[in-house]
Amino acid sequence: MLYHLDFHVEYPNMTQGELFNIWSEEADTALQAKQAGVVVDLWKCVGTRRVIAIVDVPTPDTLDQILLDLPIMKKMGQNVHVQVTPLRRYEDFATDVKARLSNN
């Protein structure tokens, strides 16, 4: 199942250097997950502390477990806000719409 993840990172009571140390570890984890195929793709939004990811996991439980185990969530999760949106492949949607047309 595909999910769109929208991460917003804040860092009160922390220096930029401390944030970058954690974010560097997070980047390693994210790129390993991309190489493994769990992360379909990742983008860092320019000028903000925002990262967008598309992930492919079998269940919502798996996604929740992955999110809880991320380095950035373990070390500063109270300052990371994640919006999760389940996605449907457009090709599947288009097939469904066409099937519905033929049934009417």
Short mmCIF file of N, CA and C in Angstrom, two decimals:
data_model
loop_
_atom_site.label_atom_id
_atom_site.label_comp_id
_atom_site.label_asym_id
_atom_site.label_seq_id
_atom_site.Cartn_x
_atom_site.Cartn_y
_atom_site.Cartn_z
N MET A 1 0.85 -1.17 0.00
CA MET A 1 0.00 0.00 0.00
C MET A 1 0.89 1.23 0.00
N LEU A 2 0.51 2.20 -0.79
CA LEU A 2 1.30 3.43 -0.90
C LEU A 2 0.77 4.50 0.06
N TYR A 3 1.72 5.25 0.61
CA TYR A 3 1.38 6.37 1.50
C TYR A 3 2.22 7.58 1.13
N HIS A 4 1.60 8.74 1.20
CA HIS A 4 2.29 10.02 1.06
C HIS A 4 2.56 10.52 2.48
N LEU A 5 3.82 10.73 2.81
CA LEU A 5 4.21 11.23 4.13
C LEU A 5 4.75 12.64 3.98
N ASP A 6 4.26 13.53 4.80
CA ASP A 6 4.69 14.92 4.76
C ASP A 6 5.22 15.28 6.15
N PHE A 7 6.56 15.34 6.26
CA PHE A 7 7.23 15.60 7.53
C PHE A 7 7.53 17.09 7.67
N HIS A 8 7.17 17.66 8.82
CA HIS A 8 7.53 19.03 9.18
C HIS A 8 8.35 18.95 10.45
N VAL A 9 9.56 19.48 10.41
CA VAL A 9 10.50 19.34 11.53
C VAL A 9 10.74 20.69 12.19
N GLU A 10 10.55 20.73 13.50
CA GLU A 10 10.87 21.91 14.29
C GLU A 10 12.04 21.54 15.20
N TYR A 11 12.76 22.55 15.69
CA TYR A 11 13.87 22.22 16.59
C TYR A 11 14.09 23.27 17.67
N PRO A 12 13.05 23.50 18.49
CA PRO A 12 13.25 24.40 19.62
C PRO A 12 14.19 23.77 20.64
N ASN A 13 14.89 24.59 21.37
CA ASN A 13 15.81 24.13 22.42
C ASN A 13 16.92 23.22 21.88
N MET A 14 17.33 23.47 20.66
CA MET A 14 18.35 22.65 20.01
C MET A 14 19.09 23.55 19.02
N THR A 15 20.37 23.34 18.88
CA THR A 15 21.12 24.11 17.90
C THR A 15 20.92 23.50 16.51
N GLN A 16 21.25 24.28 15.50
CA GLN A 16 21.17 23.77 14.14
C GLN A 16 22.12 22.59 13.96
N GLY A 17 23.28 22.65 14.59
CA GLY A 17 24.24 21.56 14.52
C GLY A 17 23.68 20.27 15.11
N GLU A 18 22.99 20.39 16.25
CA GLU A 18 22.36 19.21 16.85
C GLU A 18 21.30 18.63 15.93
N LEU A 19 20.50 19.52 15.32
CA LEU A 19 19.50 19.07 14.36
C LEU A 19 20.15 18.35 13.19
N PHE A 20 21.23 18.92 12.65
CA PHE A 20 21.90 18.31 11.50
C PHE A 20 22.50 16.95 11.83
N ASN A 21 23.00 16.76 13.05
CA ASN A 21 23.51 15.45 13.46
C ASN A 21 22.40 14.39 13.39
N ILE A 22 21.23 14.74 13.91
CA ILE A 22 20.10 13.81 13.89
C ILE A 22 19.62 13.62 12.45
N TRP A 23 19.54 14.71 11.70
CA TRP A 23 19.03 14.64 10.33
C TRP A 23 19.98 13.84 9.44
N SER A 24 21.26 13.90 9.72
CA SER A 24 22.22 13.10 8.95
C SER A 24 21.98 11.61 9.15
N GLU A 25 21.74 11.22 10.41
CA GLU A 25 21.42 9.82 10.70
C GLU A 25 20.10 9.43 10.04
N GLU A 26 19.13 10.32 10.08
CA GLU A 26 17.83 10.08 9.44
C GLU A 26 17.99 9.92 7.94
N ALA A 27 18.82 10.75 7.33
CA ALA A 27 19.06 10.66 5.89
C ALA A 27 19.64 9.31 5.49
N ASP A 28 20.59 8.82 6.29
CA ASP A 28 21.17 7.49 6.02
C ASP A 28 20.07 6.42 6.04
N THR A 29 19.23 6.48 7.06
CA THR A 29 18.14 5.50 7.19
C THR A 29 17.17 5.61 6.02
N ALA A 30 16.80 6.83 5.65
CA ALA A 30 15.86 7.03 4.56
C ALA A 30 16.41 6.53 3.22
N LEU A 31 17.67 6.80 2.97
CA LEU A 31 18.27 6.36 1.70
C LEU A 31 18.44 4.84 1.66
N GLN A 32 18.70 4.22 2.80
CA GLN A 32 18.75 2.75 2.86
C GLN A 32 17.36 2.17 2.58
N ALA A 33 16.33 2.79 3.12
CA ALA A 33 14.96 2.33 2.88
C ALA A 33 14.58 2.52 1.42
N LYS A 34 15.08 3.59 0.80
CA LYS A 34 14.83 3.80 -0.62
C LYS A 34 15.51 2.70 -1.44
N GLN A 35 16.73 2.39 -1.09
CA GLN A 35 17.47 1.34 -1.79
C GLN A 35 16.77 -0.02 -1.63
N ALA A 36 16.14 -0.24 -0.48
CA ALA A 36 15.43 -1.49 -0.22
C ALA A 36 14.05 -1.54 -0.87
N GLY A 37 13.57 -0.40 -1.39
CA GLY A 37 12.28 -0.37 -2.06
C GLY A 37 11.11 0.01 -1.19
N VAL A 38 11.34 0.22 0.11
CA VAL A 38 10.25 0.64 1.00
C VAL A 38 9.88 2.09 0.70
N VAL A 39 10.88 2.93 0.52
CA VAL A 39 10.65 4.32 0.12
C VAL A 39 10.72 4.38 -1.40
N VAL A 40 9.61 4.80 -2.00
CA VAL A 40 9.55 4.92 -3.46
C VAL A 40 10.38 6.11 -3.90
N ASP A 41 10.19 7.24 -3.22
CA ASP A 41 11.02 8.42 -3.49
C ASP A 41 10.87 9.41 -2.35
N LEU A 42 11.82 10.34 -2.29
CA LEU A 42 11.91 11.35 -1.23
C LEU A 42 12.23 12.71 -1.84
N TRP A 43 11.71 13.75 -1.22
CA TRP A 43 12.04 15.11 -1.63
C TRP A 43 12.20 15.99 -0.41
N LYS A 44 13.17 16.85 -0.42
CA LYS A 44 13.35 17.88 0.62
C LYS A 44 12.83 19.17 0.02
N CYS A 45 11.89 19.82 0.67
CA CYS A 45 11.33 21.09 0.19
C CYS A 45 12.33 22.21 0.45
N VAL A 46 12.58 22.99 -0.55
CA VAL A 46 13.58 24.06 -0.49
C VAL A 46 13.13 25.14 0.48
N GLY A 47 14.06 25.56 1.33
CA GLY A 47 13.83 26.70 2.22
C GLY A 47 13.00 26.38 3.46
N THR A 48 12.63 25.13 3.65
CA THR A 48 11.87 24.76 4.84
C THR A 48 12.42 23.46 5.40
N ARG A 49 12.03 23.14 6.61
CA ARG A 49 12.40 21.86 7.21
C ARG A 49 11.26 20.88 6.96
N ARG A 50 11.06 20.58 5.70
CA ARG A 50 9.95 19.73 5.25
C ARG A 50 10.48 18.68 4.29
N VAL A 51 10.09 17.44 4.53
CA VAL A 51 10.46 16.33 3.65
C VAL A 51 9.18 15.60 3.26
N ILE A 52 9.10 15.26 1.98
CA ILE A 52 7.95 14.50 1.47
C ILE A 52 8.46 13.16 0.99
N ALA A 53 7.74 12.11 1.34
CA ALA A 53 8.13 10.76 0.94
C ALA A 53 6.91 10.00 0.45
N ILE A 54 7.13 9.12 -0.50
CA ILE A 54 6.14 8.13 -0.90
C ILE A 54 6.72 6.79 -0.47
N VAL A 55 5.97 6.05 0.34
CA VAL A 55 6.44 4.76 0.82
C VAL A 55 5.47 3.67 0.41
N ASP A 56 6.01 2.46 0.29
CA ASP A 56 5.22 1.30 -0.09
C ASP A 56 5.39 0.25 0.99
N VAL A 57 4.36 0.08 1.82
CA VAL A 57 4.39 -0.90 2.91
C VAL A 57 3.10 -1.72 2.87
N PRO A 58 3.13 -2.94 3.42
CA PRO A 58 1.97 -3.82 3.29
C PRO A 58 0.75 -3.42 4.13
N THR A 59 0.98 -2.80 5.29
CA THR A 59 -0.15 -2.50 6.18
C THR A 59 0.07 -1.17 6.90
N PRO A 60 -1.01 -0.58 7.40
CA PRO A 60 -0.87 0.62 8.24
C PRO A 60 -0.06 0.34 9.50
N ASP A 61 -0.17 -0.87 10.04
CA ASP A 61 0.60 -1.23 11.23
C ASP A 61 2.09 -1.15 10.95
N THR A 62 2.49 -1.65 9.78
CA THR A 62 3.91 -1.60 9.40
C THR A 62 4.38 -0.16 9.30
N LEU A 63 3.57 0.69 8.69
CA LEU A 63 3.95 2.10 8.57
C LEU A 63 4.11 2.73 9.94
N ASP A 64 3.19 2.45 10.83
CA ASP A 64 3.26 3.02 12.18
C ASP A 64 4.54 2.56 12.89
N GLN A 65 4.88 1.30 12.75
CA GLN A 65 6.09 0.77 13.37
C GLN A 65 7.34 1.43 12.79
N ILE A 66 7.36 1.59 11.47
CA ILE A 66 8.51 2.24 10.82
C ILE A 66 8.65 3.67 11.33
N LEU A 67 7.54 4.41 11.37
CA LEU A 67 7.61 5.81 11.82
C LEU A 67 8.12 5.90 13.26
N LEU A 68 7.67 5.00 14.13
CA LEU A 68 8.12 5.04 15.52
C LEU A 68 9.60 4.73 15.67
N ASP A 69 10.15 3.97 14.72
CA ASP A 69 11.56 3.56 14.80
C ASP A 69 12.52 4.49 14.08
N LEU A 70 12.03 5.51 13.40
CA LEU A 70 12.93 6.43 12.70
C LEU A 70 13.82 7.17 13.69
N PRO A 71 15.09 7.35 13.36
CA PRO A 71 16.00 8.06 14.28
C PRO A 71 15.46 9.44 14.69
N ILE A 72 14.91 10.16 13.75
CA ILE A 72 14.43 11.51 14.06
C ILE A 72 13.24 11.47 15.01
N MET A 73 12.42 10.41 14.91
CA MET A 73 11.28 10.28 15.81
C MET A 73 11.73 9.85 17.21
N LYS A 74 12.73 8.99 17.28
CA LYS A 74 13.24 8.55 18.57
C LYS A 74 13.92 9.68 19.33
N LYS A 75 14.62 10.54 18.60
CA LYS A 75 15.44 11.56 19.26
C LYS A 75 14.74 12.90 19.44
N MET A 76 13.73 13.17 18.60
CA MET A 76 13.05 14.46 18.71
C MET A 76 11.63 14.41 18.16
N GLY A 77 10.98 13.27 18.33
CA GLY A 77 9.64 13.05 17.78
C GLY A 77 8.61 14.09 18.19
N GLN A 78 8.78 14.67 19.37
CA GLN A 78 7.83 15.69 19.82
C GLN A 78 7.89 16.94 18.93
N ASN A 79 8.95 17.06 18.13
CA ASN A 79 9.12 18.22 17.25
C ASN A 79 8.96 17.87 15.77
N VAL A 80 8.47 16.66 15.51
CA VAL A 80 8.27 16.22 14.12
C VAL A 80 6.79 15.94 13.92
N HIS A 81 6.21 16.60 12.94
CA HIS A 81 4.80 16.41 12.64
C HIS A 81 4.71 15.72 11.28
N VAL A 82 3.98 14.61 11.24
CA VAL A 82 3.87 13.83 10.02
C VAL A 82 2.41 13.74 9.62
N GLN A 83 2.13 14.18 8.41
CA GLN A 83 0.79 14.01 7.85
C GLN A 83 0.85 12.80 6.91
N VAL A 84 -0.04 11.84 7.13
CA VAL A 84 -0.03 10.59 6.36
C VAL A 84 -1.30 10.54 5.50
N THR A 85 -1.11 10.29 4.21
CA THR A 85 -2.23 10.16 3.29
C THR A 85 -2.10 8.85 2.52
N PRO A 86 -3.07 7.92 2.65
CA PRO A 86 -3.03 6.71 1.83
C PRO A 86 -3.24 7.08 0.37
N LEU A 87 -2.56 6.38 -0.50
CA LEU A 87 -2.65 6.66 -1.93
C LEU A 87 -3.18 5.45 -2.69
N ARG A 88 -3.85 5.76 -3.78
CA ARG A 88 -4.33 4.73 -4.70
C ARG A 88 -3.67 4.99 -6.05
N ARG A 89 -3.16 3.94 -6.65
CA ARG A 89 -2.54 4.12 -7.97
C ARG A 89 -3.59 4.65 -8.94
N TYR A 90 -3.21 5.63 -9.72
CA TYR A 90 -4.17 6.25 -10.62
C TYR A 90 -4.66 5.26 -11.66
N GLU A 91 -3.79 4.35 -12.08
CA GLU A 91 -4.20 3.35 -13.07
C GLU A 91 -5.34 2.49 -12.52
N ASP A 92 -5.27 2.14 -11.24
CA ASP A 92 -6.35 1.36 -10.63
C ASP A 92 -7.63 2.16 -10.56
N PHE A 93 -7.53 3.41 -10.22
CA PHE A 93 -8.69 4.31 -10.17
C PHE A 93 -9.33 4.41 -11.55
N ALA A 94 -8.50 4.63 -12.58
CA ALA A 94 -9.01 4.77 -13.95
C ALA A 94 -9.74 3.51 -14.40
N THR A 95 -9.18 2.36 -14.09
CA THR A 95 -9.82 1.08 -14.43
C THR A 95 -11.17 0.97 -13.72
N ASP A 96 -11.21 1.35 -12.46
CA ASP A 96 -12.45 1.31 -11.69
C ASP A 96 -13.51 2.22 -12.30
N VAL A 97 -13.11 3.43 -12.66
CA VAL A 97 -14.06 4.38 -13.25
C VAL A 97 -14.62 3.83 -14.55
N LYS A 98 -13.75 3.27 -15.39
CA LYS A 98 -14.22 2.72 -16.66
C LYS A 98 -15.17 1.54 -16.45
N ALA A 99 -14.90 0.71 -15.45
CA ALA A 99 -15.79 -0.41 -15.14
C ALA A 99 -17.14 0.10 -14.66
N ARG A 100 -17.13 1.17 -13.92
CA ARG A 100 -18.39 1.75 -13.42
C ARG A 100 -19.21 2.33 -14.56
N LEU A 101 -18.56 2.88 -15.56
CA LEU A 101 -19.27 3.42 -16.73
C LEU A 101 -19.98 2.30 -17.48
N SER A 102 -19.32 1.17 -17.61
CA SER A 102 -19.93 0.06 -18.36
C SER A 102 -21.06 -0.59 -17.58
N ASN A 103 -21.13 -0.37 -16.28
CA ASN A 103 -22.21 -0.94 -15.45
C ASN A 103 -23.43 -0.03 -15.39
N ASN A 104 -23.34 1.17 -15.91
CA ASN A 104 -24.48 2.13 -15.87
C ASN A 104 -25.25 2.13 -17.14
#
